[in-house]
């Protein structure tokens, strides 16, 4: 006489819980990645009327109203600015950087950063905020 078990293990694997976890992780990383691109240097960017959203450049040069320069939130002197930018952008396929200048920054400080880009054939972007 053959005795059968009533409780057989179900070999199926439910993906519902794993799908929920992956969806939550996706939402978390999307929110944190948008917040991670904000710079810690407090500058008031000038306003612009028509602003197109671009892909952010990997290197950011911030210029404060007192003429101090920051490369990726690290303070640098005027003399160190060009060698640092050149060393960080050499070997890239499309070398470019973003200039984040306060709206009260002197024009000569912004032009100095733009001359570095012109001399080394780098592309630049000027950061602005949308006019409301």
mmCIF file of C-alpha atoms in Angstrom:
data_model
loop_
_atom_site.group_PDB
_atom_site.id
_atom_site.type_symbol
_atom_site.label_atom_id
_atom_site.label_comp_id
_atom_site.label_asym_id
_atom_site.label_seq_id
_atom_site.Cartn_x
_atom_site.Cartn_y
_atom_site.Cartn_z
ATOM 1 C CA UNK A 1 0.000 0.000 0.000
ATOM 2 C CA UNK A 2 1.310 3.348 -1.077
ATOM 3 C CA UNK A 3 1.024 6.246 1.354
ATOM 4 C CA UNK A 4 0.920 9.721 -0.128
ATOM 5 C CA UNK A 5 1.874 12.884 1.599
ATOM 6 C CA UNK A 6 -0.667 15.623 1.798
ATOM 7 C CA UNK A 7 1.768 18.545 2.091
ATOM 8 C CA UNK A 8 3.982 18.719 -0.940
ATOM 9 C CA UNK A 9 6.484 21.507 -1.261
ATOM 10 C CA UNK A 10 5.606 23.991 -3.968
ATOM 11 C CA UNK A 11 8.703 24.397 -6.195
ATOM 12 C CA UNK A 12 7.433 27.649 -7.787
ATOM 13 C CA UNK A 13 9.246 30.884 -7.025
ATOM 14 C CA UNK A 14 7.272 34.115 -6.769
ATOM 15 C CA UNK A 15 8.919 37.154 -8.367
ATOM 16 C CA UNK A 16 6.404 39.650 -6.982
ATOM 17 C CA UNK A 17 8.466 40.517 -3.908
ATOM 18 C CA UNK A 18 11.671 40.860 -5.914
ATOM 19 C CA UNK A 19 9.919 43.112 -8.436
ATOM 20 C CA UNK A 20 8.740 45.381 -5.627
ATOM 21 C CA UNK A 21 12.247 45.654 -4.207
ATOM 22 C CA UNK A 22 13.768 46.454 -7.607
ATOM 23 C CA UNK A 23 11.111 49.097 -8.268
ATOM 24 C CA UNK A 24 11.790 50.757 -4.910
ATOM 25 C CA UNK A 25 15.539 50.708 -5.563
ATOM 26 C CA UNK A 26 14.985 52.299 -8.985
ATOM 27 C CA UNK A 27 12.928 55.108 -7.460
ATOM 28 C CA UNK A 28 15.523 55.641 -4.725
ATOM 29 C CA UNK A 29 18.432 55.895 -7.173
ATOM 30 C CA UNK A 30 16.527 58.211 -9.511
ATOM 31 C CA UNK A 31 15.783 60.627 -6.664
ATOM 32 C CA UNK A 32 19.282 60.558 -5.198
ATOM 33 C CA UNK A 33 21.013 60.947 -8.565
ATOM 34 C CA UNK A 34 19.140 64.162 -9.317
ATOM 35 C CA UNK A 35 20.069 65.568 -5.906
ATOM 36 C CA UNK A 36 23.712 64.512 -6.238
ATOM 37 C CA UNK A 37 24.388 66.918 -9.108
ATOM 38 C CA UNK A 38 23.875 69.984 -6.913
ATOM 39 C CA UNK A 39 27.017 71.880 -6.047
ATOM 40 C CA UNK A 40 27.895 72.896 -2.499
ATOM 41 C CA UNK A 41 29.267 76.292 -3.601
ATOM 42 C CA UNK A 42 26.572 78.910 -3.017
ATOM 43 C CA UNK A 43 26.401 81.188 -6.037
ATOM 44 C CA UNK A 44 23.402 83.096 -7.395
ATOM 45 C CA UNK A 45 23.231 82.125 -11.049
ATOM 46 C CA UNK A 46 21.996 84.696 -13.565
ATOM 47 C CA UNK A 47 18.528 84.220 -15.017
ATOM 48 C CA UNK A 48 17.905 83.257 -18.633
ATOM 49 C CA UNK A 49 14.703 83.305 -20.661
ATOM 50 C CA UNK A 50 14.934 80.243 -22.898
ATOM 51 C CA UNK A 51 16.921 77.504 -21.236
ATOM 52 C CA UNK A 52 17.552 74.120 -22.802
ATOM 53 C CA UNK A 53 18.380 71.269 -20.470
ATOM 54 C CA UNK A 54 21.742 69.767 -21.345
ATOM 55 C CA UNK A 55 23.675 66.794 -20.138
ATOM 56 C CA UNK A 56 25.743 67.987 -17.178
ATOM 57 C CA UNK A 57 29.472 68.192 -17.771
ATOM 58 C CA UNK A 58 31.686 66.110 -15.514
ATOM 59 C CA UNK A 59 33.781 69.133 -14.457
ATOM 60 C CA UNK A 60 32.386 72.302 -12.881
ATOM 61 C CA UNK A 61 34.240 75.567 -12.325
ATOM 62 C CA UNK A 62 32.451 77.813 -9.809
ATOM 63 C CA UNK A 63 33.372 81.484 -9.474
ATOM 64 C CA UNK A 64 32.282 83.544 -6.467
ATOM 65 C CA UNK A 65 31.831 87.353 -6.470
ATOM 66 C CA UNK A 66 35.133 87.857 -4.628
ATOM 67 C CA UNK A 67 37.021 86.198 -7.514
ATOM 68 C CA UNK A 68 37.674 82.865 -5.823
ATOM 69 C CA UNK A 69 37.636 79.772 -8.020
ATOM 70 C CA UNK A 70 36.389 76.277 -7.174
ATOM 71 C CA UNK A 71 36.841 73.139 -9.288
ATOM 72 C CA UNK A 72 34.261 70.517 -8.311
ATOM 73 C CA UNK A 73 33.722 72.242 -4.933
ATOM 74 C CA UNK A 74 37.472 72.325 -4.133
ATOM 75 C CA UNK A 75 39.036 75.796 -3.805
ATOM 76 C CA UNK A 76 41.904 76.569 -6.198
ATOM 77 C CA UNK A 77 43.970 79.664 -6.873
ATOM 78 C CA UNK A 78 43.906 81.524 -10.171
ATOM 79 C CA UNK A 79 47.342 80.118 -11.051
ATOM 80 C CA UNK A 80 46.287 76.515 -10.333
ATOM 81 C CA UNK A 81 43.059 76.713 -12.339
ATOM 82 C CA UNK A 82 44.359 76.034 -15.855
ATOM 83 C CA UNK A 83 46.716 73.122 -15.020
ATOM 84 C CA UNK A 84 43.987 71.478 -12.942
ATOM 85 C CA UNK A 85 41.347 71.756 -15.679
ATOM 86 C CA UNK A 86 43.757 70.513 -18.345
ATOM 87 C CA UNK A 87 44.844 67.537 -16.229
ATOM 88 C CA UNK A 88 41.244 66.518 -15.496
ATOM 89 C CA UNK A 89 40.050 66.813 -19.103
ATOM 90 C CA UNK A 90 42.973 65.281 -20.995
ATOM 91 C CA UNK A 91 42.101 61.990 -22.625
ATOM 92 C CA UNK A 92 38.339 62.600 -22.758
ATOM 93 C CA UNK A 93 36.496 62.160 -26.029
ATOM 94 C CA UNK A 94 34.586 65.449 -25.751
ATOM 95 C CA UNK A 95 36.382 67.596 -23.158
ATOM 96 C CA UNK A 96 34.062 70.191 -21.694
ATOM 97 C CA UNK A 97 33.297 71.926 -18.427
ATOM 98 C CA UNK A 98 30.581 74.093 -16.924
ATOM 99 C CA UNK A 99 31.185 77.593 -15.603
ATOM 100 C CA UNK A 100 28.975 78.434 -12.601
ATOM 101 C CA UNK A 101 29.523 82.134 -11.922
ATOM 102 C CA UNK A 102 27.583 84.197 -9.405
ATOM 103 C CA UNK A 103 25.493 86.938 -10.986
ATOM 104 C CA UNK A 104 27.665 89.529 -9.200
ATOM 105 C CA UNK A 105 30.991 88.025 -10.307
ATOM 106 C CA UNK A 106 33.304 90.364 -12.181
ATOM 107 C CA UNK A 107 33.345 89.796 -15.926
ATOM 108 C CA UNK A 108 37.150 89.430 -15.998
ATOM 109 C CA UNK A 109 37.005 86.347 -13.748
ATOM 110 C CA UNK A 110 34.533 84.598 -16.059
ATOM 111 C CA UNK A 111 36.528 85.572 -19.155
ATOM 112 C CA UNK A 112 39.657 84.096 -17.552
ATOM 113 C CA UNK A 113 37.938 80.694 -17.313
ATOM 114 C CA UNK A 114 36.617 81.054 -20.864
ATOM 115 C CA UNK A 115 40.129 81.809 -22.163
ATOM 116 C CA UNK A 116 41.348 78.528 -20.661
ATOM 117 C CA UNK A 117 38.700 76.702 -22.673
ATOM 118 C CA UNK A 118 39.567 78.608 -25.855
ATOM 119 C CA UNK A 119 43.296 78.038 -25.513
ATOM 120 C CA UNK A 120 42.898 74.281 -24.930
ATOM 121 C CA UNK A 121 39.972 73.776 -27.363
ATOM 122 C CA UNK A 122 37.539 72.720 -24.621
ATOM 123 C CA UNK A 123 33.787 73.155 -24.902
ATOM 124 C CA UNK A 124 32.146 75.199 -22.168
ATOM 125 C CA UNK A 125 28.654 75.687 -20.797
ATOM 126 C CA UNK A 126 27.476 78.634 -18.748
ATOM 127 C CA UNK A 127 25.122 77.668 -15.917
ATOM 128 C CA UNK A 128 21.968 79.768 -15.505
ATOM 129 C CA UNK A 129 18.582 79.409 -13.799
ATOM 130 C CA UNK A 130 15.213 79.593 -15.525
ATOM 131 C CA UNK A 131 13.473 82.958 -15.395
ATOM 132 C CA UNK A 132 10.086 82.612 -13.689
#
